[in-house]
Amino acid sequence: CALKMAGSNLNHHEVFQECKHCTADWYKIGLNLGIPHHILNSIKHDCSNCDQCMSNMLAKWLQKVNQKIIPSWRSLCQALCDVDKTTADQIAEKHHVTDYNKQEEIRMVSKVHGFQK
């Protein structure tokens, strides 16, 4: 059974497969996706392993428990960036995500052009 939200091109199974290398960091990723601590703590309490926690956390995100961060490949890449940049980059390339790490790009351009603070 694939969980897919109306108006979203994301489905739970595909998102989980893309993130399966990061399951140990599911809590931090959840925070980065804007999921409140109390929901993440509830997931942690109800799960027996990191894979299950990641799966449940992604399901909550896809259900839009936080309306501030809309589920998208871009927001997922942003959430993964400080946890596993390689995975974030791979997802970005596969799903044609651009500008997900704009702050880093800005720092790199500034450095190249000698505009460092």
PDB file of C-alpha atoms in Angstrom:
ATOM      1  CA  CYS A   1       0.000   0.000   0.000  1.00  0.00           C
ATOM      2  CA  ALA A   2       1.625   3.234  -1.110  1.00  0.00           C
ATOM      3  CA  LEU A   3       0.794   6.348   0.840  1.00  0.00           C
ATOM      4  CA  LYS A   4       0.472   9.219  -1.600  1.00  0.00           C
ATOM      5  CA  MET A   5      -0.870  12.613  -0.685  1.00  0.00           C
ATOM      6  CA  ALA A   6      -3.183  14.573  -2.946  1.00  0.00           C
ATOM      7  CA  GLY A   7      -1.294  17.223  -4.873  1.00  0.00           C
ATOM      8  CA  SER A   8       2.057  15.630  -4.133  1.00  0.00           C
ATOM      9  CA  ASN A   9       4.259  13.648  -6.467  1.00  0.00           C
ATOM     10  CA  LEU A  10       5.761  11.781  -3.519  1.00  0.00           C
ATOM     11  CA  ASN A  11       4.790   8.371  -2.297  1.00  0.00           C
ATOM     12  CA  HIS A  12       5.874   6.817   0.966  1.00  0.00           C
ATOM     13  CA  HIS A  13       7.615   3.768  -0.484  1.00  0.00           C
ATOM     14  CA  GLU A  14       9.736   5.753  -2.924  1.00  0.00           C
ATOM     15  CA  VAL A  15      10.700   8.369  -0.341  1.00  0.00           C
ATOM     16  CA  PHE A  16      11.662   5.670   2.159  1.00  0.00           C
ATOM     17  CA  GLN A  17      13.768   3.865  -0.446  1.00  0.00           C
ATOM     18  CA  GLU A  18      15.618   7.087  -1.233  1.00  0.00           C
ATOM     19  CA  CYS A  19      16.357   7.657   2.474  1.00  0.00           C
ATOM     20  CA  LYS A  20      17.077   4.089   3.549  1.00  0.00           C
ATOM     21  CA  HIS A  21      20.792   4.809   4.068  1.00  0.00           C
ATOM     22  CA  CYS A  22      19.967   7.506   6.614  1.00  0.00           C
ATOM     23  CA  THR A  23      17.622   5.662   8.954  1.00  0.00           C
ATOM     24  CA  ALA A  24      19.948   6.023  11.944  1.00  0.00           C
ATOM     25  CA  ASP A  25      19.440   9.799  11.667  1.00  0.00           C
ATOM     26  CA  TRP A  26      15.645   9.633  11.304  1.00  0.00           C
ATOM     27  CA  TYR A  27      15.007  11.876  14.346  1.00  0.00           C
ATOM     28  CA  LYS A  28      17.265  14.695  13.119  1.00  0.00           C
ATOM     29  CA  ILE A  29      15.810  14.423   9.614  1.00  0.00           C
ATOM     30  CA  GLY A  30      12.332  14.644  11.140  1.00  0.00           C
ATOM     31  CA  LEU A  31      13.309  17.807  13.006  1.00  0.00           C
ATOM     32  CA  ASN A  32      14.760  19.231   9.782  1.00  0.00           C
ATOM     33  CA  LEU A  33      11.428  18.485   8.089  1.00  0.00           C
ATOM     34  CA  GLY A  34       9.685  20.477  10.797  1.00  0.00           C
ATOM     35  CA  ILE A  35       8.030  17.602  12.615  1.00  0.00           C
ATOM     36  CA  PRO A  36       7.478  18.584  16.251  1.00  0.00           C
ATOM     37  CA  HIS A  37       9.445  16.850  19.023  1.00  0.00           C
ATOM     38  CA  HIS A  38       6.317  15.395  20.625  1.00  0.00           C
ATOM     39  CA  ILE A  39       5.395  13.578  17.405  1.00  0.00           C
ATOM     40  CA  LEU A  40       8.946  12.304  16.916  1.00  0.00           C
ATOM     41  CA  ASN A  41       9.071  11.147  20.543  1.00  0.00           C
ATOM     42  CA  SER A  42       5.794   9.299  20.058  1.00  0.00           C
ATOM     43  CA  ILE A  43       7.208   7.592  16.957  1.00  0.00           C
ATOM     44  CA  LYS A  44      10.371   6.679  18.892  1.00  0.00           C
ATOM     45  CA  HIS A  45       8.277   5.162  21.683  1.00  0.00           C
ATOM     46  CA  ASP A  46       6.134   3.105  19.274  1.00  0.00           C
ATOM     47  CA  CYS A  47       8.919   1.713  17.055  1.00  0.00           C
ATOM     48  CA  SER A  48      11.330  -1.142  17.556  1.00  0.00           C
ATOM     49  CA  ASN A  49      14.058  -0.082  15.082  1.00  0.00           C
ATOM     50  CA  CYS A  50      15.383   2.855  13.050  1.00  0.00           C
ATOM     51  CA  ASP A  51      13.846   1.643   9.766  1.00  0.00           C
ATOM     52  CA  GLN A  52      10.386   1.569  11.321  1.00  0.00           C
ATOM     53  CA  CYS A  53      10.933   4.983  12.945  1.00  0.00           C
ATOM     54  CA  MET A  54      12.079   6.474   9.617  1.00  0.00           C
ATOM     55  CA  SER A  55       9.091   4.982   7.833  1.00  0.00           C
ATOM     56  CA  ASN A  56       6.626   6.340  10.401  1.00  0.00           C
ATOM     57  CA  MET A  57       8.318   9.745  10.452  1.00  0.00           C
ATOM     58  CA  LEU A  58       8.154  10.014   6.652  1.00  0.00           C
ATOM     59  CA  ALA A  59       4.485   9.011   6.747  1.00  0.00           C
ATOM     60  CA  LYS A  60       3.785  11.863   9.188  1.00  0.00           C
ATOM     61  CA  TRP A  61       5.681  14.288   6.955  1.00  0.00           C
ATOM     62  CA  LEU A  62       3.746  13.170   3.876  1.00  0.00           C
ATOM     63  CA  GLN A  63       0.525  13.651   5.854  1.00  0.00           C
ATOM     64  CA  LYS A  64       1.628  17.272   6.286  1.00  0.00           C
ATOM     65  CA  VAL A  65       1.672  17.364  10.092  1.00  0.00           C
ATOM     66  CA  ASN A  66       3.646  20.587   9.658  1.00  0.00           C
ATOM     67  CA  GLN A  67       2.139  22.941   7.104  1.00  0.00           C
ATOM     68  CA  LYS A  68       5.288  25.101   7.121  1.00  0.00           C
ATOM     69  CA  ILE A  69       7.345  22.538   5.188  1.00  0.00           C
ATOM     70  CA  ILE A  70       5.418  21.145   2.255  1.00  0.00           C
ATOM     71  CA  PRO A  71       6.464  17.615   1.251  1.00  0.00           C
ATOM     72  CA  SER A  72       8.612  17.792  -1.880  1.00  0.00           C
ATOM     73  CA  TRP A  73      11.860  16.335  -3.135  1.00  0.00           C
ATOM     74  CA  ARG A  74      13.426  19.758  -2.591  1.00  0.00           C
ATOM     75  CA  SER A  75      12.417  19.961   1.089  1.00  0.00           C
ATOM     76  CA  LEU A  76      13.601  16.383   1.611  1.00  0.00           C
ATOM     77  CA  CYS A  77      16.999  17.246   0.094  1.00  0.00           C
ATOM     78  CA  GLN A  78      17.228  20.288   2.347  1.00  0.00           C
ATOM     79  CA  ALA A  79      16.459  18.157   5.403  1.00  0.00           C
ATOM     80  CA  LEU A  80      19.039  15.542   4.423  1.00  0.00           C
ATOM     81  CA  CYS A  81      21.784  17.990   3.487  1.00  0.00           C
ATOM     82  CA  ASP A  82      23.420  18.283   6.918  1.00  0.00           C
ATOM     83  CA  VAL A  83      22.854  14.599   7.724  1.00  0.00           C
ATOM     84  CA  ASP A  84      23.978  12.899   4.512  1.00  0.00           C
ATOM     85  CA  LYS A  85      24.977  15.300   1.725  1.00  0.00           C
ATOM     86  CA  THR A  86      25.767  12.456  -0.677  1.00  0.00           C
ATOM     87  CA  THR A  87      22.243  11.047  -0.384  1.00  0.00           C
ATOM     88  CA  ALA A  88      20.779  14.545  -0.698  1.00  0.00           C
ATOM     89  CA  ASP A  89      22.813  15.134  -3.868  1.00  0.00           C
ATOM     90  CA  GLN A  90      21.779  11.771  -5.336  1.00  0.00           C
ATOM     91  CA  ILE A  91      18.082  12.452  -4.690  1.00  0.00           C
ATOM     92  CA  ALA A  92      18.445  15.961  -6.118  1.00  0.00           C
ATOM     93  CA  GLU A  93      20.011  14.645  -9.303  1.00  0.00           C
ATOM     94  CA  LYS A  94      17.512  11.812  -9.737  1.00  0.00           C
ATOM     95  CA  HIS A  95      14.459  14.028  -9.171  1.00  0.00           C
ATOM     96  CA  HIS A  96      15.793  17.155 -10.901  1.00  0.00           C
ATOM     97  CA  VAL A  97      15.916  19.269  -7.751  1.00  0.00           C
ATOM     98  CA  THR A  98      17.765  22.562  -8.013  1.00  0.00           C
ATOM     99  CA  ASP A  99      18.681  25.208  -5.456  1.00  0.00           C
ATOM    100  CA  TYR A 100      18.060  22.951  -2.475  1.00  0.00           C
ATOM    101  CA  ASN A 101      21.313  24.018  -0.862  1.00  0.00           C
ATOM    102  CA  LYS A 102      21.334  27.648  -1.843  1.00  0.00           C
ATOM    103  CA  GLN A 103      23.202  28.860   1.243  1.00  0.00           C
ATOM    104  CA  GLU A 104      26.177  26.614   0.443  1.00  0.00           C
ATOM    105  CA  GLU A 105      26.155  27.750  -3.180  1.00  0.00           C
ATOM    106  CA  ILE A 106      26.130  31.381  -2.058  1.00  0.00           C
ATOM    107  CA  ARG A 107      29.123  30.749   0.237  1.00  0.00           C
ATOM    108  CA  MET A 108      30.993  28.985  -2.582  1.00  0.00           C
ATOM    109  CA  VAL A 109      30.348  31.782  -5.073  1.00  0.00           C
ATOM    110  CA  SER A 110      31.358  34.400  -2.509  1.00  0.00           C
ATOM    111  CA  LYS A 111      34.566  32.503  -1.769  1.00  0.00           C
ATOM    112  CA  VAL A 112      35.474  32.174  -5.451  1.00  0.00           C
ATOM    113  CA  HIS A 113      34.887  35.881  -6.012  1.00  0.00           C
ATOM    114  CA  GLY A 114      36.663  36.971  -2.829  1.00  0.00           C
ATOM    115  CA  PHE A 115      33.550  38.188  -1.005  1.00  0.00           C
ATOM    116  CA  GLN A 116      34.070  36.251   2.221  1.00  0.00           C
ATOM    117  CA  LYS A 117      33.163  37.994   5.443  1.00  0.00           C
TER     118      LYS A 117
END
